[in-house]
Tab-separated table of C-alpha atoms in Angstrom:
chain	number	residue	atom	x	y	z
A	1	MET	CA	-111.897	-85.539	-3.816
A	2	LEU	CA	-111.095	-86.377	-7.445
A	3	SER	CA	-108.808	-89.188	-6.336
A	4	LEU	CA	-111.769	-90.838	-4.634
A	5	ILE	CA	-113.842	-91.013	-7.814
A	6	LYS	CA	-111.083	-91.445	-10.423
A	7	ARG	CA	-109.754	-94.954	-11.013
A	8	ILE	CA	-106.930	-95.996	-13.294
A	9	ARG	CA	-106.636	-99.595	-14.413
A	10	TRP	CA	-103.434	-100.335	-16.262
A	11	THR	CA	-101.949	-103.639	-17.436
A	12	VAL	CA	-98.531	-104.496	-18.819
A	13	LYS	CA	-98.516	-107.905	-20.486
A	14	PRO	CA	-96.331	-110.587	-18.816
A	15	ALA	CA	-93.874	-110.748	-21.727
A	16	TRP	CA	-92.731	-107.187	-20.979
A	17	ARG	CA	-92.909	-107.072	-17.190
A	18	GLY	CA	-89.542	-106.692	-15.484
A	19	THR	CA	-87.917	-105.328	-18.643
A	20	ALA	CA	-86.758	-101.843	-19.578
A	21	ILE	CA	-89.640	-101.633	-22.021
A	22	GLY	CA	-92.033	-102.714	-19.289
A	23	GLU	CA	-90.741	-99.843	-17.147
A	24	THR	CA	-91.310	-97.429	-20.018
A	25	PHE	CA	-94.909	-98.636	-20.295
A	26	ALA	CA	-95.377	-99.061	-16.526
A	27	THR	CA	-98.092	-96.436	-16.030
A	28	LEU	CA	-100.637	-94.479	-18.022
A	29	GLU	CA	-98.753	-91.293	-17.128
A	30	ASN	CA	-95.559	-92.777	-18.576
A	31	VAL	CA	-97.318	-93.583	-21.833
A	32	PHE	CA	-98.777	-90.084	-22.151
A	33	ALA	CA	-95.266	-88.703	-21.675
A	34	LEU	CA	-93.778	-90.724	-24.563
A	35	PRO	CA	-92.375	-88.547	-27.367
A	36	MET	CA	-93.767	-88.814	-30.896
A	37	THR	CA	-90.373	-88.682	-32.578
A	38	GLU	CA	-91.750	-89.851	-35.940
A	39	GLY	CA	-94.969	-87.846	-35.743
A	40	ALA	CA	-98.491	-89.253	-35.771
A	41	VAL	CA	-99.471	-92.205	-37.948
A	42	THR	CA	-103.148	-91.280	-37.593
A	43	GLN	CA	-104.914	-88.667	-35.500
A	44	ASP	CA	-108.465	-87.497	-34.818
A	45	SER	CA	-110.351	-85.517	-32.183
A	46	GLU	CA	-110.337	-88.447	-29.746
A	47	SER	CA	-107.019	-90.197	-30.271
A	48	VAL	CA	-103.562	-90.259	-31.772
A	49	VAL	CA	-101.511	-93.248	-32.989
A	50	PHE	CA	-97.731	-93.198	-33.345
A	51	ARG	CA	-94.780	-95.580	-33.658
A	52	PHE	CA	-92.438	-95.995	-30.718
A	53	GLN	CA	-89.113	-97.838	-30.744
A	54	GLN	CA	-86.966	-99.055	-27.875
A	55	ASP	CA	-84.205	-101.654	-27.633
A	56	GLY	CA	-84.777	-102.822	-31.198
A	57	ASN	CA	-88.517	-103.340	-30.675
A	58	THR	CA	-91.247	-101.389	-32.441
A	59	PHE	CA	-94.685	-100.679	-31.009
A	60	TYR	CA	-97.785	-98.776	-31.999
A	61	VAL	CA	-99.085	-96.511	-29.251
A	62	LYS	CA	-102.699	-95.345	-29.360
A	63	ARG	CA	-103.524	-92.599	-26.870
A	64	PHE	CA	-107.150	-91.684	-26.234
A	65	HIS	CA	-107.825	-88.241	-24.803
A	66	GLY	CA	-111.386	-89.211	-23.900
A	67	THR	CA	-114.468	-90.572	-25.628
A	68	LYS	CA	-117.078	-87.980	-26.517
A	69	GLY	CA	-120.834	-87.988	-26.072
A	70	LEU	CA	-123.073	-90.578	-24.447
A	71	ARG	CA	-120.626	-93.375	-25.242
A	72	SER	CA	-118.165	-91.925	-22.719
A	73	TRP	CA	-120.618	-92.697	-19.908
A	74	LEU	CA	-121.421	-96.252	-20.950
A	75	GLY	CA	-119.732	-99.354	-19.610
A	76	GLN	CA	-117.352	-100.033	-22.508
A	77	SER	CA	-115.392	-97.278	-24.188
A	78	ARG	CA	-114.120	-97.545	-27.749
A	79	LEU	CA	-110.636	-98.160	-26.362
A	80	ARG	CA	-111.779	-100.923	-24.026
A	81	GLY	CA	-113.650	-102.510	-26.923
A	82	GLU	CA	-110.469	-102.553	-28.976
A	83	TRP	CA	-108.303	-104.311	-26.399
A	84	ASN	CA	-111.061	-106.766	-25.484
A	85	ASN	CA	-111.476	-107.671	-29.147
A	86	LEU	CA	-107.739	-108.227	-29.577
A	87	LYS	CA	-107.938	-110.635	-26.637
A	88	LEU	CA	-110.917	-112.357	-28.259
A	89	PHE	CA	-109.073	-112.795	-31.553
A	90	ALA	CA	-106.272	-114.541	-29.662
A	91	GLU	CA	-108.817	-116.856	-28.004
A	92	LEU	CA	-110.397	-117.674	-31.373
A	93	GLY	CA	-107.037	-118.399	-32.987
A	94	ILE	CA	-107.173	-115.355	-35.260
A	95	PRO	CA	-103.739	-113.753	-35.789
A	96	ALA	CA	-103.798	-110.091	-34.785
A	97	ALA	CA	-101.620	-107.416	-33.261
A	98	LYS	CA	-100.318	-108.497	-29.823
A	99	LEU	CA	-101.070	-106.345	-26.813
A	100	ALA	CA	-98.090	-104.987	-24.878
A	101	ALA	CA	-99.920	-102.696	-22.436
A	102	TYR	CA	-103.360	-101.138	-22.088
A	103	GLY	CA	-105.708	-99.388	-19.710
A	104	GLU	CA	-107.750	-96.286	-19.008
A	105	GLU	CA	-108.912	-93.955	-16.297
A	106	ARG	CA	-112.548	-93.648	-15.301
A	107	ILE	CA	-114.190	-90.830	-13.395
A	108	LEU	CA	-117.303	-92.369	-11.846
A	109	THR	CA	-118.730	-94.204	-14.895
A	110	ARG	CA	-117.227	-91.871	-17.485
A	111	ALA	CA	-114.225	-92.989	-19.542
A	112	GLY	CA	-111.309	-90.574	-19.377
A	113	ARG	CA	-107.854	-90.873	-20.859
A	114	GLY	CA	-106.566	-94.246	-21.954
A	115	ALA	CA	-103.928	-95.961	-24.037
A	116	LEU	CA	-103.328	-99.176	-25.926
A	117	ILE	CA	-99.908	-100.390	-27.047
A	118	THR	CA	-99.428	-103.217	-29.533
A	119	GLU	CA	-96.339	-104.909	-30.878
A	120	ALA	CA	-95.685	-103.894	-34.472
A	121	LEU	CA	-96.358	-106.528	-37.113
A	122	GLU	CA	-93.155	-106.119	-39.076
A	123	ASN	CA	-92.938	-106.356	-42.866
A	124	THR	CA	-96.692	-106.104	-43.350
A	125	GLU	CA	-98.988	-103.905	-45.410
A	126	ASP	CA	-102.735	-103.577	-45.424
A	127	LEU	CA	-104.672	-104.908	-48.382
A	128	ALA	CA	-106.143	-101.488	-49.186
A	129	ARG	CA	-102.660	-100.065	-49.663
A	130	LEU	CA	-101.726	-102.981	-51.921
A	131	ALA	CA	-104.833	-102.314	-53.982
A	132	TYR	CA	-104.130	-98.570	-54.166
A	133	HIS	CA	-100.616	-99.196	-55.448
A	134	LYS	CA	-101.794	-101.971	-57.791
A	135	ASP	CA	-99.363	-104.390	-56.175
A	136	ALA	CA	-98.297	-107.271	-58.413
A	137	ARG	CA	-99.278	-109.788	-55.731
A	138	LEU	CA	-102.935	-109.063	-56.458
A	139	LYS	CA	-102.364	-110.581	-59.906
A	140	ASP	CA	-100.853	-113.789	-58.500
A	141	PRO	CA	-103.642	-116.422	-58.311
A	142	GLN	CA	-101.818	-118.596	-55.770
A	143	TRP	CA	-101.050	-115.647	-53.498
A	144	ILE	CA	-104.657	-114.489	-53.711
A	145	LYS	CA	-105.933	-117.982	-52.941
A	146	ALA	CA	-103.733	-118.230	-49.833
A	147	VAL	CA	-104.823	-114.829	-48.543
A	148	LEU	CA	-108.520	-115.390	-49.235
A	149	ALA	CA	-108.435	-118.757	-47.467
A	150	GLN	CA	-107.142	-117.102	-44.290
A	151	VAL	CA	-109.577	-114.190	-44.423
A	152	ALA	CA	-112.457	-116.629	-44.975
A	153	ASP	CA	-111.296	-118.712	-42.015
A	154	TYR	CA	-111.083	-115.673	-39.717
A	155	ALA	CA	-114.507	-114.428	-40.826
A	156	ARG	CA	-116.069	-117.835	-40.209
A	157	LYS	CA	-114.500	-118.087	-36.742
A	158	MET	CA	-115.834	-114.657	-35.784
A	159	HIS	CA	-119.303	-115.272	-37.129
A	160	ASP	CA	-119.556	-118.768	-35.644
A	161	TYR	CA	-118.890	-117.085	-32.298
A	162	ARG	CA	-121.746	-114.674	-33.094
A	163	PHE	CA	-119.233	-111.854	-33.338
A	164	ALA	CA	-119.239	-109.219	-36.086
A	165	HIS	CA	-116.210	-107.039	-36.818
A	166	ASN	CA	-118.275	-104.018	-37.932
A	167	ASP	CA	-115.391	-102.521	-39.942
A	168	PHE	CA	-114.143	-105.552	-41.855
A	169	LYS	CA	-112.424	-103.626	-44.625
A	170	TRP	CA	-109.237	-104.222	-46.567
A	171	ARG	CA	-107.464	-101.443	-44.657
A	172	ASN	CA	-107.881	-103.465	-41.451
A	173	ILE	CA	-106.316	-106.620	-42.890
A	174	LEU	CA	-102.527	-106.895	-42.937
A	175	VAL	CA	-100.474	-109.351	-44.970
A	176	ASP	CA	-96.751	-110.015	-44.653
A	177	ASP	CA	-94.187	-109.982	-47.447
A	178	ASN	CA	-93.870	-113.746	-47.906
A	179	LEU	CA	-94.653	-114.293	-51.581
A	180	THR	CA	-95.366	-118.031	-51.394
A	181	GLU	CA	-96.924	-118.447	-47.925
A	182	PRO	CA	-98.359	-115.064	-46.957
A	183	LYS	CA	-99.590	-114.606	-43.390
A	184	VAL	CA	-102.701	-112.530	-42.718
A	185	TYR	CA	-103.485	-110.498	-39.582
A	186	LEU	CA	-106.451	-108.446	-38.392
A	187	ILE	CA	-106.116	-104.998	-36.819
A	188	ASP	CA	-108.329	-102.155	-35.569
A	189	CYS	CA	-111.579	-103.616	-34.297
A	190	PRO	CA	-112.896	-101.247	-31.594
A	191	THR	CA	-116.616	-101.572	-32.377
A	192	GLY	CA	-116.909	-105.305	-33.018
A	193	GLN	CA	-119.230	-107.207	-30.704
A	194	ARG	CA	-121.472	-110.228	-30.339
A	195	TRP	CA	-124.987	-110.171	-31.802
A	196	PHE	CA	-127.960	-112.490	-31.868
A	197	GLY	CA	-130.894	-113.343	-34.111
A	198	PRO	CA	-131.676	-110.987	-37.011
A	199	PHE	CA	-129.160	-108.445	-35.697
A	200	LEU	CA	-126.368	-110.995	-36.126
A	201	LYS	CA	-127.505	-111.874	-39.647
A	202	TYR	CA	-127.487	-108.206	-40.636
A	203	ARG	CA	-124.020	-107.640	-39.175
A	204	ILE	CA	-122.619	-110.712	-40.919
A	205	ILE	CA	-123.899	-109.417	-44.248
A	206	LYS	CA	-122.349	-106.029	-43.471
A	207	ASP	CA	-118.962	-107.612	-42.651
A	208	LEU	CA	-118.886	-109.534	-45.921
A	209	ALA	CA	-120.139	-106.538	-47.895
A	210	CYS	CA	-117.337	-104.421	-46.408
A	211	LEU	CA	-114.817	-106.949	-47.697
A	212	ASP	CA	-116.417	-106.865	-51.125
A	213	LYS	CA	-116.257	-103.064	-51.430
A	214	LEU	CA	-112.683	-103.368	-52.692
A	215	GLY	CA	-112.975	-107.039	-53.568
A	216	LYS	CA	-115.248	-106.343	-56.518
A	217	TYR	CA	-112.638	-104.019	-58.041
A	218	ASN	CA	-109.546	-106.112	-57.359
A	219	LEU	CA	-110.701	-109.728	-57.589
A	220	SER	CA	-112.295	-111.682	-60.393
A	221	ARG	CA	-115.843	-112.991	-60.050
A	222	THR	CA	-114.375	-116.489	-59.752
A	223	GLN	CA	-112.103	-115.422	-56.893
A	224	ARG	CA	-114.957	-113.682	-55.073
A	225	LEU	CA	-117.122	-116.778	-55.422
A	226	ARG	CA	-114.265	-119.013	-54.243
A	227	PHE	CA	-113.878	-116.819	-51.163
A	228	PHE	CA	-117.570	-117.202	-50.337
A	229	LYS	CA	-117.382	-120.977	-50.742
A	230	MET	CA	-114.349	-121.044	-48.434
A	231	TYR	CA	-116.241	-118.948	-45.903
A	232	ARG	CA	-119.295	-121.227	-46.077
A	233	GLY	CA	-117.171	-124.386	-46.139
A	234	LYS	CA	-118.988	-125.665	-49.226
A	235	ASP	CA	-118.166	-126.679	-52.774
A	236	GLN	CA	-121.779	-126.341	-53.897
A	237	LEU	CA	-124.029	-123.445	-52.912
A	238	ASP	CA	-127.714	-123.841	-52.141
A	239	ALA	CA	-130.593	-121.372	-52.469
A	240	SER	CA	-129.930	-119.761	-49.086
A	241	ASP	CA	-126.274	-119.191	-50.009
A	242	LYS	CA	-127.269	-117.534	-53.269
A	243	GLU	CA	-129.717	-115.288	-51.437
A	244	MET	CA	-126.940	-114.358	-49.025
A	245	ILE	CA	-124.699	-113.405	-51.951
A	246	ARG	CA	-127.452	-111.186	-53.368
A	247	ARG	CA	-127.746	-109.388	-50.037
A	248	ILE	CA	-123.970	-108.923	-49.822
A	249	VAL	CA	-123.513	-107.439	-53.301
A	250	SER	CA	-126.519	-105.113	-52.890
A	251	PHE	CA	-125.752	-104.007	-49.318
A	252	PHE	CA	-124.062	-100.723	-50.247
A	253	GLU	CA	-126.109	-99.961	-53.361
A	254	GLY	CA	-126.963	-96.274	-53.392
A	255	ARG	CA	-124.570	-95.578	-50.510
A	256	GLU	CA	-121.236	-95.479	-52.350
């Protein structure tokens, strides 16, 4: 009876089909049988993330044991939101982790187990880690300018599409180790979605305020203002821009 109401939808991306790695990732059952030889990278009550290596390739495997509460019965699970948003980033020209395989099981309308596998972005670190370790790159004006220009571009592309990240923090922004031409990538966006009207405006402010939570401690006022001008595509700010800045810097007041 369960087989009649349980469905499993699983996809292996074309680049890996017909390969040994594709066979390893061929089914959801296969993925749940993978060993965590290096232990978990992160883990919570719903999911676990670990590194997996095969044939010289490194992947990040995220296994969901099931979404809790009302959300588990709704149309889009947290896991489905994450892989759909990675696809969207690719469509918008925003560099992000590449999908290798993904899918989930559903029992009637309830989300069950699922998994998402992405290709590792080698030689990268997240901006929050760089800030925590007081990395010397954060004192290099040209490096900062290059990184901020890319983050501003990605934010503008998302927001122009009426999409808000909803967790646009430094920990979810990776940068590679190129000192002169750093490349920036986005990761971990399971709750991002499109919004409209005043809801969109609020979410845009939240995205930019999330960036500024660490920005205000690690960037100069001039650098923060330059980032905003890059994001707005302007050299001169008008009254509405200045009001937007006020809303951004005050967004988390009393909540930190």
